[in-house]
Coordinates of C-alpha atoms and ligand atoms in Angstrom, one line a residue:
Chain A
X1 CA 22.0 -29.6 3.7
X2 CA 23.2 -27.6 0.8
X3 CA 25.9 -25.1 -0.2
X4 CA 25.2 -21.7 -1.8
X5 CA 27.8 -19.5 -3.4
X6 CA 27.1 -15.9 -4.2
X7 CA 29.3 -14.4 -6.8
X8 CA 29.9 -10.7 -7.5
X9 CA 29.5 -9.2 -10.9
X10 CA 30.9 -6.3 -12.8
X11 CA 29.4 -5.0 -16.1
X12 CA 27.0 -8.1 -16.1
X13 CA 29.9 -10.5 -16.0
X14 CA 31.2 -12.7 -13.2
X15 CA 34.1 -11.1 -11.3
X16 CA 37.4 -12.8 -11.7
X17 CA 37.4 -14.2 -8.2
X18 CA 34.2 -16.1 -8.9
X19 CA 36.2 -19.1 -10.0
X20 CA 37.8 -19.3 -6.6
X21 CA 34.7 -19.1 -4.5
X22 CA 32.8 -21.6 -6.7
X23 CA 35.8 -24.0 -6.5
X24 CA 35.8 -23.7 -2.8
X25 CA 32.0 -24.3 -2.7
X26 CA 32.4 -27.4 -4.8
X27 CA 35.0 -28.9 -2.6
X28 CA 32.9 -28.1 0.5
X29 CA 29.8 -29.6 -1.1
X30 CA 31.8 -32.8 -1.9
X31 CA 32.9 -33.0 1.7
X32 CA 29.3 -32.6 2.9
X33 CA 28.0 -34.8 0.1
X34 CA 25.5 -32.2 -0.9
X35 CA 24.6 -30.0 -3.9
X36 CA 26.3 -26.8 -4.9
X37 CA 24.1 -23.8 -5.9
X38 CA 25.5 -20.6 -7.4
X39 CA 23.5 -17.4 -7.1
X40 CA 24.1 -14.7 -9.8
X41 CA 22.5 -11.3 -10.0
X42 CA 22.4 -9.7 -13.5
X43 CA 24.9 -11.9 -15.1
X44 CA 24.0 -12.5 -18.7
X45 CA 26.3 -15.3 -19.7
X46 CA 27.1 -17.8 -17.0
X47 CA 28.5 -20.8 -19.0
X48 CA 32.1 -20.0 -17.9
X49 CA 31.0 -20.8 -14.3
X50 CA 30.2 -24.4 -15.3
X51 CA 33.9 -25.2 -15.3
X52 CA 33.9 -25.2 -11.6
X53 CA 31.1 -27.6 -11.0
X54 CA 27.8 -26.0 -9.8
X55 CA 24.8 -28.3 -9.7
X56 CA 22.3 -25.4 -10.0
X57 CA 22.6 -21.8 -11.0
X58 CA 20.0 -19.4 -9.7
X59 CA 19.8 -16.5 -12.1
X60 CA 18.3 -13.2 -11.1
X61 CA 17.7 -10.6 -13.8
X62 CA 16.3 -7.4 -12.4
X63 CA 17.2 -3.9 -13.5
X64 CA 16.4 -2.5 -10.1
X65 CA 19.5 -4.4 -8.9
X66 CA 22.0 -2.8 -11.2
X67 CA 23.3 -0.6 -8.4
X68 CA 24.7 -2.7 -5.6
X69 CA 22.8 -2.2 -2.3
X70 CA 24.1 -4.4 0.5
X71 CA 20.8 -4.5 2.3
X72 CA 18.8 -5.6 -0.7
X73 CA 21.4 -8.1 -1.8
X74 CA 21.7 -9.6 1.7
X75 CA 17.9 -10.0 1.7
X76 CA 17.9 -11.7 -1.7
X77 CA 20.6 -14.2 -0.7
X78 CA 18.6 -14.8 2.5
X79 CA 15.5 -15.6 0.4
X80 CA 17.5 -17.9 -1.9
X81 CA 19.0 -19.7 1.2
X82 CA 15.6 -20.3 2.7
X83 CA 13.9 -21.4 -0.5
X84 CA 16.7 -23.9 -1.4
X85 CA 17.3 -25.2 2.1
X86 CA 20.8 -23.9 2.3
X87 CA 23.0 -24.6 5.3
X88 CA 26.3 -23.1 4.2
X89 CA 26.7 -19.7 2.4
X90 CA 30.1 -19.0 0.8
X91 CA 31.1 -15.5 -0.2
X92 CA 34.3 -14.0 -1.7
X93 CA 36.5 -11.4 0.0
X94 CA 35.4 -8.5 -2.1
X95 CA 34.2 -5.2 -0.5
X96 CA 30.6 -5.8 -1.5
X97 CA 30.4 -9.3 -0.2
X98 CA 32.0 -8.3 3.1
X99 CA 29.5 -5.4 3.3
X100 CA 26.5 -7.6 3.0
X101 CA 27.8 -10.6 5.0
X102 CA 27.1 -9.4 8.5
X103 CA 23.6 -8.4 7.6
X104 CA 22.9 -11.7 6.1
X105 CA 24.3 -13.4 9.2
X106 CA 21.7 -11.7 11.4
X107 CA 18.8 -12.5 9.0
X108 CA 19.9 -16.1 8.6
X109 CA 20.8 -16.5 12.3
X110 CA 24.1 -17.9 11.1
X111 CA 27.6 -17.9 12.6
X112 CA 29.9 -16.0 10.2
X113 CA 33.6 -16.3 9.8
X114 CA 35.5 -13.9 7.5
X115 CA 39.0 -14.1 5.9
X116 CA 38.9 -17.8 5.6
X117 CA 42.0 -19.3 3.8
X118 CA 41.3 -23.1 3.7
X119 CA 38.6 -25.8 3.6
X120 CA 37.3 -26.9 7.0
X121 CA 39.7 -29.0 8.9
X122 CA 36.8 -30.5 10.7
X123 CA 33.0 -30.6 10.1
X124 CA 32.0 -31.2 13.7
X125 CA 32.3 -28.6 14.9
X126 CA 32.7 -26.8 11.6
X127 CA 36.3 -25.4 11.9
X128 CA 38.1 -23.2 9.4
X129 CA 41.4 -21.4 9.4
X130 CA 41.3 -17.6 9.0
X131 CA 43.9 -14.8 9.2
X132 CA 43.9 -12.6 12.3
X133 CA 45.9 -9.7 13.8
X134 CA 46.1 -8.2 10.3
X135 CA 47.9 -11.2 8.8
X136 CA 50.4 -11.4 11.6
X137 CA 48.9 -14.7 12.6
X138 CA 46.2 -17.3 11.8
X139 CA 43.6 -18.9 13.9
X140 CA 41.1 -21.7 13.8
X141 CA 37.5 -20.6 14.2
X142 CA 34.5 -22.9 14.7
X143 CA 30.9 -22.1 13.8
X144 CA 28.6 -23.7 16.4
X145 CA 25.3 -22.6 15.0
X146 CA 23.4 -24.8 12.5
X147 CA 23.7 -22.3 9.7
X148 CA 27.0 -21.1 8.5
X149 CA 28.5 -18.3 6.4
X150 CA 32.1 -17.9 5.5
X151 CA 33.9 -15.4 3.3
X152 CA 37.1 -16.5 1.6
X153 CA 40.2 -14.4 1.5
X154 CA 41.1 -13.6 -2.1
X155 CA 43.8 -15.8 -3.7
X156 CA 44.0 -18.1 -0.7
X157 CA 42.4 -21.1 -2.2
X158 CA 42.9 -20.9 -6.0
X159 CA 40.5 -22.5 -8.5
X160 CA 39.9 -26.1 -9.5
X161 CA 38.3 -27.2 -12.7
X162 CA 35.5 -29.6 -12.2
X163 CA 33.1 -29.2 -15.2
X164 CA 29.4 -29.8 -14.8
X165 CA 26.1 -29.1 -16.6
X166 CA 24.1 -27.2 -14.0
X167 CA 20.4 -26.8 -14.0
X168 CA 19.6 -23.1 -14.6
X169 CA 16.8 -21.7 -12.5
X170 CA 15.2 -18.3 -13.0
X171 CA 14.9 -16.8 -9.6
X172 CA 12.5 -13.9 -8.9
X173 CA 13.1 -12.6 -5.4
X174 CA 11.1 -9.9 -3.7
X175 CA 13.3 -6.8 -3.7
X176 CA 13.0 -4.9 -0.4
X177 CA 13.2 -1.1 0.0
X178 CA 16.5 0.2 1.3
X179 CA 16.9 3.5 3.2
X180 CA 20.1 4.3 1.2
X181 CA 20.1 6.1 -2.1
X182 CA 23.1 6.3 -4.3
X183 CA 23.8 10.0 -5.2
X184 CA 26.8 9.5 -7.3
X185 CA 29.4 6.9 -8.3
X186 CA 32.9 7.8 -9.1
X187 CA 34.9 4.9 -10.3
X188 CA 37.7 4.4 -12.7
X189 CA 36.2 2.0 -15.3
X190 CA 39.1 0.1 -16.8
X191 CA 41.5 0.4 -13.9
X192 CA 42.6 -2.9 -12.3
X193 CA 41.8 -2.7 -8.7
X194 CA 43.9 -4.0 -5.8
X195 CA 41.3 -6.6 -4.9
X196 CA 41.0 -8.0 -8.4
X197 CA 44.7 -8.0 -9.3
X198 CA 47.0 -11.0 -9.5
X199 CA 50.0 -8.6 -9.4
X200 CA 50.4 -5.4 -7.5
X201 CA 53.1 -2.9 -8.1
X202 CA 53.5 -0.8 -5.0
X203 CA 55.8 2.2 -4.3
X204 CA 56.8 4.2 -1.2
X205 CA 58.4 7.4 -0.1
X206 CA 61.6 6.3 -1.9
X207 CA 60.0 7.5 -5.1
X208 CA 60.5 11.1 -3.8
X209 CA 57.5 12.7 -5.3
X210 CA 54.2 12.1 -7.2
X211 CA 55.8 13.3 -10.5
X212 CA 57.9 10.1 -10.5
X213 CA 55.0 7.6 -10.6
X214 CA 55.2 7.3 -14.4
X215 CA 57.8 4.4 -14.1
X216 CA 55.5 2.6 -11.5
X217 CA 52.4 2.9 -13.8
X218 CA 54.3 1.7 -16.8
X219 CA 55.6 -1.3 -14.9
X220 CA 52.1 -2.0 -13.7
X221 CA 50.8 -1.7 -17.2
X222 CA 53.3 -4.2 -18.6
X223 CA 52.3 -6.7 -15.9
X224 CA 48.6 -6.1 -16.0
X225 CA 49.0 -5.1 -12.4
X226 CA 47.2 -2.7 -10.0
X227 CA 49.2 0.1 -8.4
X228 CA 49.4 0.6 -4.6
X229 CA 51.4 2.7 -2.2
X230 CA 52.6 3.0 1.4
X231 CA 50.7 5.1 3.9
X232 CA 52.9 8.2 3.9
X233 CA 52.6 8.4 0.2
X234 CA 48.8 8.7 0.4
X235 CA 49.0 10.9 3.5
X236 CA 51.2 13.3 1.5
X237 CA 48.6 13.3 -1.3
X238 CA 51.0 11.8 -3.8
X239 CA 48.5 9.0 -4.5
X240 CA 44.8 8.4 -3.7
X241 CA 43.9 7.0 -0.4
X242 CA 42.4 4.0 -2.1
X243 CA 45.9 2.8 -3.0
X244 CA 47.2 2.8 0.6
X245 CA 47.9 -0.7 1.7
X246 CA 48.9 -2.1 5.0
X247 CA 47.4 -2.7 8.4
X248 CA 45.4 0.5 8.4
X249 CA 44.9 0.5 4.6
X250 CA 43.8 -2.2 2.2
X251 CA 45.0 -5.8 2.7
X252 CA 46.8 -7.3 -0.3
X253 CA 46.7 -11.0 -1.0
X254 CA 48.0 -11.3 -4.6
X255 CA 50.3 -13.8 -6.3
X256 CA 53.0 -11.2 -6.8
X257 CA 53.7 -8.0 -4.8
X258 CA 56.5 -5.8 -6.0
X259 CA 57.6 -3.2 -3.4
X260 CA 59.6 -0.3 -4.7
X261 CA 61.2 2.2 -2.3
X262 CA 59.2 0.9 0.6
X263 CA 61.1 0.4 3.8
X264 CA 58.9 -2.5 5.1
X265 CA 57.6 -1.1 8.4
X266 CA 55.7 -3.6 10.5
X267 CA 52.3 -2.0 9.7
X268 CA 53.0 -2.1 6.0
X269 CA 54.1 -5.8 6.1
X270 CA 51.1 -6.8 8.1
X271 CA 48.8 -5.8 5.3
X272 CA 50.8 -7.5 2.5
X273 CA 52.2 -10.6 4.1
X274 CA 49.6 -12.9 2.7
X275 CA 50.7 -12.2 -0.8
X276 CA 52.4 -15.3 -2.2
X277 CA 55.6 -13.9 -3.7
X278 CA 57.2 -10.6 -2.8
X279 CA 59.9 -8.7 -4.7
X280 CA 61.7 -5.8 -3.1
X281 CA 63.6 -3.0 -4.8
X282 CA 65.4 -0.7 -2.4
X283 CA 68.6 1.3 -2.3
X284 CA 69.2 0.3 1.4
X285 CA 70.4 -3.3 1.9
X286 CA 69.4 -3.0 5.5
X287 CA 65.7 -2.1 4.7
X288 CA 63.5 -4.4 6.9
X289 CA 61.4 -5.4 3.8
X290 CA 64.3 -7.7 2.7
X291 CA 63.7 -9.9 5.7
X292 CA 60.1 -10.5 4.6
X293 CA 60.6 -10.9 0.8
X294 CA 61.3 -13.7 -1.6
X295 CA 63.4 -11.9 -4.1
X296 CA 65.4 -8.7 -3.5
X297 CA 67.3 -6.2 -5.5
X298 CA 69.5 -3.6 -3.9
X299 CA 69.4 -0.7 -6.3
X300 CA 68.0 2.7 -7.3
X301 CA 64.4 2.5 -8.4
X302 CA 64.9 5.2 -11.0
X303 CA 67.5 2.9 -12.7
X304 CA 66.1 -0.6 -12.0
X305 CA 62.4 -0.1 -12.6
X306 CA 62.7 1.3 -16.2
X307 CA 65.2 -1.5 -17.1
X308 CA 63.0 -4.1 -15.6
X309 CA 60.0 -2.8 -17.5
X310 CA 61.8 -3.0 -20.8
X311 CA 62.9 -6.6 -20.1
X312 CA 59.5 -7.6 -18.9
X313 CA 57.9 -6.1 -22.1
X314 CA 60.3 -8.2 -24.2
X315 CA 59.5 -11.3 -22.1
X316 CA 55.7 -10.8 -22.4
X317 CA 56.0 -10.2 -26.1
X318 CA 57.9 -13.6 -26.4
X319 CA 55.6 -15.5 -24.1
X320 CA 52.2 -14.4 -25.3
Chain B
X1 CA 21.9 14.6 18.0
X2 CA 22.9 11.6 20.1
X3 CA 26.0 9.7 18.9
X4 CA 27.3 6.3 20.1
X5 CA 30.9 5.5 19.1
X6 CA 31.9 1.8 19.3
X7 CA 35.4 1.4 20.6
X8 CA 37.3 -1.8 20.1
X9 CA 40.5 -2.0 22.3
X10 CA 43.3 -3.5 20.3
X11 CA 47.1 -4.1 20.6
X12 CA 49.1 -1.2 19.4
X13 CA 50.1 -1.7 15.8
X14 CA 53.8 -2.3 16.7
X15 CA 53.0 -5.1 19.2
X16 CA 54.7 -8.4 18.9
X17 CA 51.9 -11.0 18.3
X18 CA 52.5 -13.9 20.7
X19 CA 50.2 -16.5 22.2
X20 CA 49.9 -18.3 25.5
X21 CA 48.0 -21.2 27.0
X22 CA 48.9 -23.7 24.4
X23 CA 48.4 -21.0 21.7
X24 CA 44.7 -20.6 22.6
X25 CA 45.0 -17.0 23.8
X26 CA 46.7 -13.8 22.8
X27 CA 49.6 -13.0 25.0
X28 CA 48.9 -9.5 26.5
X29 CA 52.2 -9.5 28.3
X30 CA 53.9 -6.1 27.7
X31 CA 51.3 -5.2 25.1
X32 CA 49.8 -1.7 25.1
X33 CA 46.2 -1.5 24.2
X34 CA 44.9 1.4 22.2
X35 CA 41.7 2.6 20.5
X36 CA 41.3 0.6 17.3
X37 CA 42.7 3.0 14.6
X38 CA 39.5 2.9 12.5
X39 CA 37.5 3.9 15.6
X40 CA 39.9 6.7 16.4
X41 CA 38.9 8.4 13.1
X42 CA 35.2 7.9 14.1
X43 CA 35.7 9.4 17.5
X44 CA 37.3 12.5 16.2
X45 CA 34.5 12.8 13.6
X46 CA 32.0 12.6 16.5
X47 CA 33.9 15.3 18.3
X48 CA 33.5 17.6 15.3
X49 CA 29.7 17.0 15.4
X50 CA 29.8 17.8 19.1
X51 CA 31.7 21.1 18.5
X52 CA 29.6 22.1 15.6
X53 CA 26.1 21.0 16.5
X54 CA 26.4 20.2 20.2
X55 CA 26.0 16.5 19.7
X56 CA 26.1 14.3 22.8
X57 CA 28.7 11.6 22.4
X58 CA 28.8 8.3 24.2
X59 CA 31.5 5.6 23.7
X60 CA 30.8 1.9 24.3
X61 CA 33.0 -1.2 24.5
X62 CA 32.3 -4.8 25.1
X63 CA 35.2 -6.1 27.1
X64 CA 36.8 -6.7 30.5
X65 CA 38.0 -4.2 33.1
X66 CA 41.5 -3.9 31.5
X67 CA 39.8 -1.9 28.8
X68 CA 38.8 0.9 31.2
X69 CA 42.0 2.9 30.5
X70 CA 41.3 3.0 26.8
X71 CA 37.7 4.2 27.6
X72 CA 39.1 6.9 29.9
X73 CA 41.3 8.0 27.0
X74 CA 38.1 8.3 24.9
X75 CA 36.6 10.5 27.6
X76 CA 39.8 12.6 27.7
X77 CA 39.5 13.1 24.0
X78 CA 36.0 14.5 24.6
X79 CA 33.3 11.9 24.8
X80 CA 30.7 12.6 27.5
X81 CA 30.0 9.2 28.8
X82 CA 31.6 5.8 28.6
X83 CA 29.9 2.4 28.8
X84 CA 31.5 -1.0 29.2
X85 CA 29.5 -4.1 28.8
X86 CA 31.3 -6.5 31.0
X87 CA 32.0 -9.5 28.9
X88 CA 35.1 -10.9 27.3
X89 CA 34.5 -10.2 23.6
X90 CA 35.0 -13.5 21.7
X91 CA 32.1 -13.7 19.2
X92 CA 31.1 -10.8 16.9
X93 CA 27.4 -11.9 17.0
X94 CA 27.4 -11.6 20.8
X95 CA 29.3 -8.3 20.8
X96 CA 26.9 -6.8 18.2
X97 CA 23.8 -8.1 20.2
X98 CA 25.1 -6.4 23.4
X99 CA 25.7 -3.1 21.7
X100 CA 22.4 -3.3 19.7
X101 CA 20.4 -4.0 22.9
X102 CA 22.0 -1.1 24.6
X103 CA 21.5 1.2 21.6
X104 CA 17.8 0.2 21.3
X105 CA 17.0 1.4 24.8
X106 CA 18.9 4.7 24.4
X107 CA 17.9 5.6 20.8
X108 CA 20.9 7.1 19.1
X109 CA 20.7 9.1 15.9
X110 CA 24.1 8.0 14.7
X111 CA 26.3 5.0 15.6
X112 CA 29.9 5.2 14.6
X113 CA 32.0 2.0 14.5
X114 CA 35.1 1.1 12.5
X115 CA 35.4 -0.7 9.2
X116 CA 37.3 -3.5 11.0
X117 CA 39.1 -4.1 14.2
X118 CA 42.8 -4.6 13.6
X119 CA 43.0 -7.6 15.9
X120 CA 40.1 -9.8 14.8
X121 CA 39.7 -8.1 11.4
X122 CA 36.1 -9.4 11.2
X123 CA 34.3 -6.5 9.5
X124 CA 31.3 -7.8 11.2
X125 CA 30.1 -5.9 14.3
X126 CA 28.6 -2.7 12.7
X127 CA 26.8 -4.6 9.9
X128 CA 25.3 -6.9 12.4
X129 CA 24.2 -4.0 14.6
X130 CA 22.5 -2.4 11.6
X131 CA 20.5 -5.5 10.9
X132 CA 19.6 -6.0 14.6
X133 CA 18.3 -2.4 14.8
X134 CA 17.0 -2.3 11.2
X135 CA 18.8 1.0 10.5
X136 CA 20.9 2.0 7.4
X137 CA 24.5 1.0 7.2
X138 CA 27.5 2.4 5.3
X139 CA 30.8 0.7 5.7
X140 CA 34.3 1.7 4.4
X141 CA 33.0 5.1 5.2
X142 CA 35.5 7.9 4.2
X143 CA 33.2 10.9 4.5
X144 CA 30.1 11.8 6.5
X145 CA 28.0 15.0 6.7
X146 CA 24.7 15.4 8.4
X147 CA 22.1 18.1 7.8
X148 CA 18.6 18.2 9.1
X149 CA 18.4 14.5 9.9
X150 CA 19.8 13.5 6.5
X151 CA 23.2 11.9 6.2
X152 CA 25.5 12.1 3.2
X153 CA 28.1 9.3 3.4
X154 CA 31.0 8.4 1.1
X155 CA 31.9 4.8 0.7
X156 CA 35.2 3.6 -0.7
X157 CA 34.7 0.9 -3.3
X158 CA 37.1 -1.0 -5.4
X159 CA 38.7 1.6 -7.7
X160 CA 36.6 4.5 -6.6
X161 CA 34.0 6.1 -4.3
X162 CA 30.3 6.1 -4.0
X163 CA 28.1 8.8 -2.4
X164 CA 25.0 7.7 -0.5
X165 CA 22.2 9.5 1.2
X166 CA 19.9 8.4 3.9
X167 CA 17.8 9.5 6.8
X168 CA 19.0 9.0 10.3
X169 CA 19.4 6.7 12.2
X170 CA 22.5 5.4 10.6
X171 CA 25.5 3.2 11.6
X172 CA 28.8 3.5 9.8
X173 CA 32.0 1.5 9.6
X174 CA 34.5 4.3 9.4
X175 CA 38.1 4.4 8.4
X176 CA 40.8 7.0 7.4
X177 CA 39.3 9.7 5.3
X178 CA 36.4 10.2 7.8
X179 CA 38.9 12.7 9.2
X180 CA 42.6 13.0 8.2
X181 CA 45.3 11.5 10.3
X182 CA 46.7 14.9 11.0
X183 CA 43.4 16.0 12.5
X184 CA 43.1 13.1 15.0
X185 CA 42.3 14.4 18.4
X186 CA 44.7 13.5 21.2
X187 CA 43.9 14.1 24.9
X188 CA 45.2 17.3 26.4
X189 CA 45.8 18.0 30.2
X190 CA 42.4 19.6 30.6
X191 CA 40.7 16.7 28.9
X192 CA 42.5 14.2 31.1
X193 CA 41.5 16.0 34.2
X194 CA 37.9 16.3 33.1
X195 CA 37.8 12.6 32.1
X196 CA 38.2 11.7 35.8
X197 CA 34.8 13.2 36.6
X198 CA 33.0 11.7 33.7
X199 CA 30.8 8.6 34.1
X200 CA 32.2 5.2 33.1
X201 CA 29.3 2.8 33.6
X202 CA 29.8 -0.9 33.7
X203 CA 26.8 -3.0 32.5
X204 CA 26.4 -6.7 33.3
X205 CA 24.8 -8.2 30.1
X206 CA 22.2 -10.9 30.1
X207 CA 23.8 -13.9 28.4
X208 CA 23.5 -14.2 24.6
X209 CA 24.5 -17.4 23.0
X210 CA 27.7 -17.3 20.9
X211 CA 27.7 -18.6 17.3
X212 CA 31.5 -18.9 16.8
X213 CA 34.5 -19.7 18.8
X214 CA 38.2 -19.0 18.2
X215 CA 40.2 -22.1 19.2
X216 CA 43.8 -21.9 18.4
X217 CA 46.3 -19.5 17.0
X218 CA 49.2 -20.1 14.6
X219 CA 52.2 -18.0 13.7
X220 CA 53.0 -17.6 10.1
X221 CA 55.5 -20.0 8.7
X222 CA 59.1 -18.9 8.8
X223 CA 59.9 -17.2 5.6
X224 CA 62.4 -19.0 3.4
X225 CA 65.7 -17.3 2.7
X226 CA 65.4 -14.4 0.3
X227 CA 67.1 -14.7 -3.0
X228 CA 69.2 -11.6 -3.8
X229 CA 69.6 -10.6 -7.4
X230 CA 72.2 -8.2 -8.8
X231 CA 70.6 -5.1 -10.2
X232 CA 72.6 -5.8 -13.5
X233 CA 71.1 -9.2 -13.8
X234 CA 67.4 -8.5 -14.2
X235 CA 67.0 -11.4 -16.6
X236 CA 67.6 -13.7 -13.6
X237 CA 64.7 -12.1 -11.7
X238 CA 62.4 -12.6 -14.7
X239 CA 63.5 -16.2 -15.0
X240 CA 63.0 -16.9 -11.3
X241 CA 59.5 -15.3 -11.3
X242 CA 58.6 -17.3 -14.4
X243 CA 60.1 -20.7 -13.7
X244 CA 60.6 -20.9 -10.0
X245 CA 57.8 -18.8 -8.5
X246 CA 55.5 -19.2 -11.5
X247 CA 53.8 -15.9 -11.0
X248 CA 54.5 -14.3 -14.4
Ligands
LIG1 C1 49.2 3.3 13.7 C2 50.0 3.2 12.5 C3 49.5 2.6 11.4 C4 50.2 2.5 10.2 N1 49.7 1.9 9.1 C5 50.4 1.8 7.9 C6 49.8 1.1 6.8 O1 48.7 0.6 6.8 N2 50.6 1.0 5.7 C7 51.8 1.6 5.6 O2 52.4 1.5 4.5 N3 52.3 2.2 6.6 C8 51.7 2.3 7.8 N4 52.2 3.0 8.9 C9 53.5 3.8 8.6 C10 54.7 2.9 8.8 O3 55.1 2.8 10.1 C11 55.8 3.5 7.9 O4 56.1 4.9 8.4 C12 55.6 3.6 6.4 O5 55.1 2.3 6.0 C13 56.8 4.0 5.7 O6 56.5 4.2 4.3 P1 57.7 4.1 3.2 O7 58.3 2.8 3.3 O8 57.0 4.5 1.9 O9 58.7 5.3 3.6 P2 60.1 5.2 4.3 O10 60.1 4.5 5.6 O11 60.5 6.6 4.3 O12 61.0 4.4 3.3 C14 61.4 4.7 2.1 C15 62.3 3.7 1.6 O13 62.7 4.0 0.2 C16 64.0 3.6 0.1 N5 64.5 4.4 -1.0 C17 64.9 5.7 -1.0 N6 65.3 6.1 -2.2 C18 65.2 5.1 -3.1 C19 65.4 4.9 -4.4 N7 65.8 5.8 -5.3 N8 65.2 3.6 -5.0 C20 64.7 2.6 -4.2 N9 64.5 2.8 -2.9 C21 64.7 4.0 -2.3 C22 64.7 3.9 1.4 O14 65.8 3.1 1.6 C23 63.6 3.4 2.3 O15 63.7 2.1 2.7 C24 51.5 3.1 10.1 C25 52.0 3.7 11.2 C26 51.3 3.8 12.4 C27 52.0 4.5 13.6
LIG2 N1 34.4 -5.5 21.7 C1 33.9 -4.4 21.1 N2 33.4 -3.4 21.7 C2 32.9 -2.3 21.1 N3 33.0 -2.2 19.7 C3 33.5 -3.2 19.0 C4 34.0 -4.3 19.6 N4 34.4 -5.2 18.6 C5 34.2 -4.5 17.5 N5 33.7 -3.3 17.7 C6 33.3 -2.3 16.7 O1 33.1 -2.9 15.4 C7 34.1 -2.5 14.5 C8 34.5 -3.6 13.6 O2 35.1 -4.7 14.3 P1 35.2 -6.2 13.8 O3 33.9 -6.6 13.4 O4 35.8 -6.9 14.9 O5 36.2 -6.1 12.6 C9 35.3 -1.9 15.3 O6 36.0 -1.0 14.6 C10 34.5 -1.3 16.5 O7 34.0 -0.1 16.2

């Protein structure tokens, strides 16, 4: 029995949520009294991972893997799992990991549970809690097959320091052919994405038009936050579709979600309810979002947001 | 071109989520079931392939008889044939196996599924089918064109978009963007009449072992009271976020 954690990378560095999946893997390995192995693909410098307690780090360096390909990556994780007698594979909630996970599940003949928010409550049968009904509820799911895969919902577990001195193993997998060829990639390099962000600043139709998003972007900038929006805002073309959050858009599970000029329709709330702390700024004291938030301000976004931004800037200057 | 659209039947997005039977089952009382929104985009995209290239479009669901009305709606929207694999869908691996087995025998060029179902939110079934059939898979798919047996698919990634090319057969996990919401096809009277004549075939599956079970549901904890802050007192908000919530 052994636990394998696969971490995603960006620009040859571990993605921020790596700390969380490794911490989870460590706690699980402790519960199972087994080793924790971390698999990295094209990550140059891995010492920061040692903080979270891996026993082994499998390092793959291969230029043909610089472009993410779910099929190839799933196969590599499968090879690593076989070679190192892995029983449990842990993935994060990023789009790439969730893309490869179901393929890996079939190869590995493993039961797979996604959107997991906690350590197993039971090991026999292996039972974990996950979100369901687009965050409107939770459920306990059991994996009844020998091999198990779970993906952790971002920001649900946090990170725990548990320093170790792992054995570093150079791993040279066989890279399979994939039928998919990347034609082009169009991605904002330095932008903070919703999935990576600790804070999300989100705005709705209350902002009246795309020309007014300057105050939202400035506030996001001050907080190091990603920007997001409600569905009508992306439907109207005011903001890109990739910013649409909610039941039919992206789920948001950040530490802080600031909703500005968003009414709080049930479909919007469904997608953001697993965020820890929610702040609502709205002119209408009856807006349903106030019932689902932690802190509320009744006020006009065009007055409140710039003022809040100034004050936050001063606060950040003092506290950094 | 032969297209198979996977349809998951889900509670309407405004449904109250309640449970029965000691919180082990979703309470369907008074709930309206609809085509999973992500599948709705895929179904409309399939209709465009039908209109443009004369593609044949089948829809498939793994579920119980209560789903037939949703399948009829898919036929009214324009699908040619509906298939229901008669089994309560409880495990994604089993659902994917049933669909993959059916697809294997009926060789489709394109299988369209959704990025995720809005009830289970697994993001599992299409990826599993792709591996079972050993065909290409693009999820979070926000654009799809097909020419001479080659597909160009756009995938939404964190902070951007990726364009991928592959030969058919292909399976996608679709979402909004595949077609726009304003373009979604809804059944008209003629479609509804025609749907009555179209075949809805029920298939009894040979048992496939499950790998996961869902045991018990929980409602989210009651939210604590909201703290209202005067818009003239933003320092208080910053103080609370820093000292009480500890998020800044
Ligand atoms: C099947 C389905 C799926 C859906 N999925 C989603 C989804 O995933 N995500 C989503 O967001 N929506 C979704 N919706 C849409 C949802 O029902 C709401 O229509 C939508 O969330 C409303 O967006 P909004 O709050 O930006 O706009 P509105 O409802 O128009 O609200 C605007 C708010 O701004 C406030 N306001 C106005 N002026 C100001 C000002 N100057 N300062 C501050 N506040 C101001 C108003 O009081 C109001 O509360 C879905 C709907 C359906 C039917
Ligand atoms: N019971 C089912 N019958 C047919 N298709 C399904 C079923 N469950 C899931 N799917 C398809 O798989 C997609 C992803 O579902 P899920 O893996 O549950 O998130 C859905 O959008 C459907 O296209």
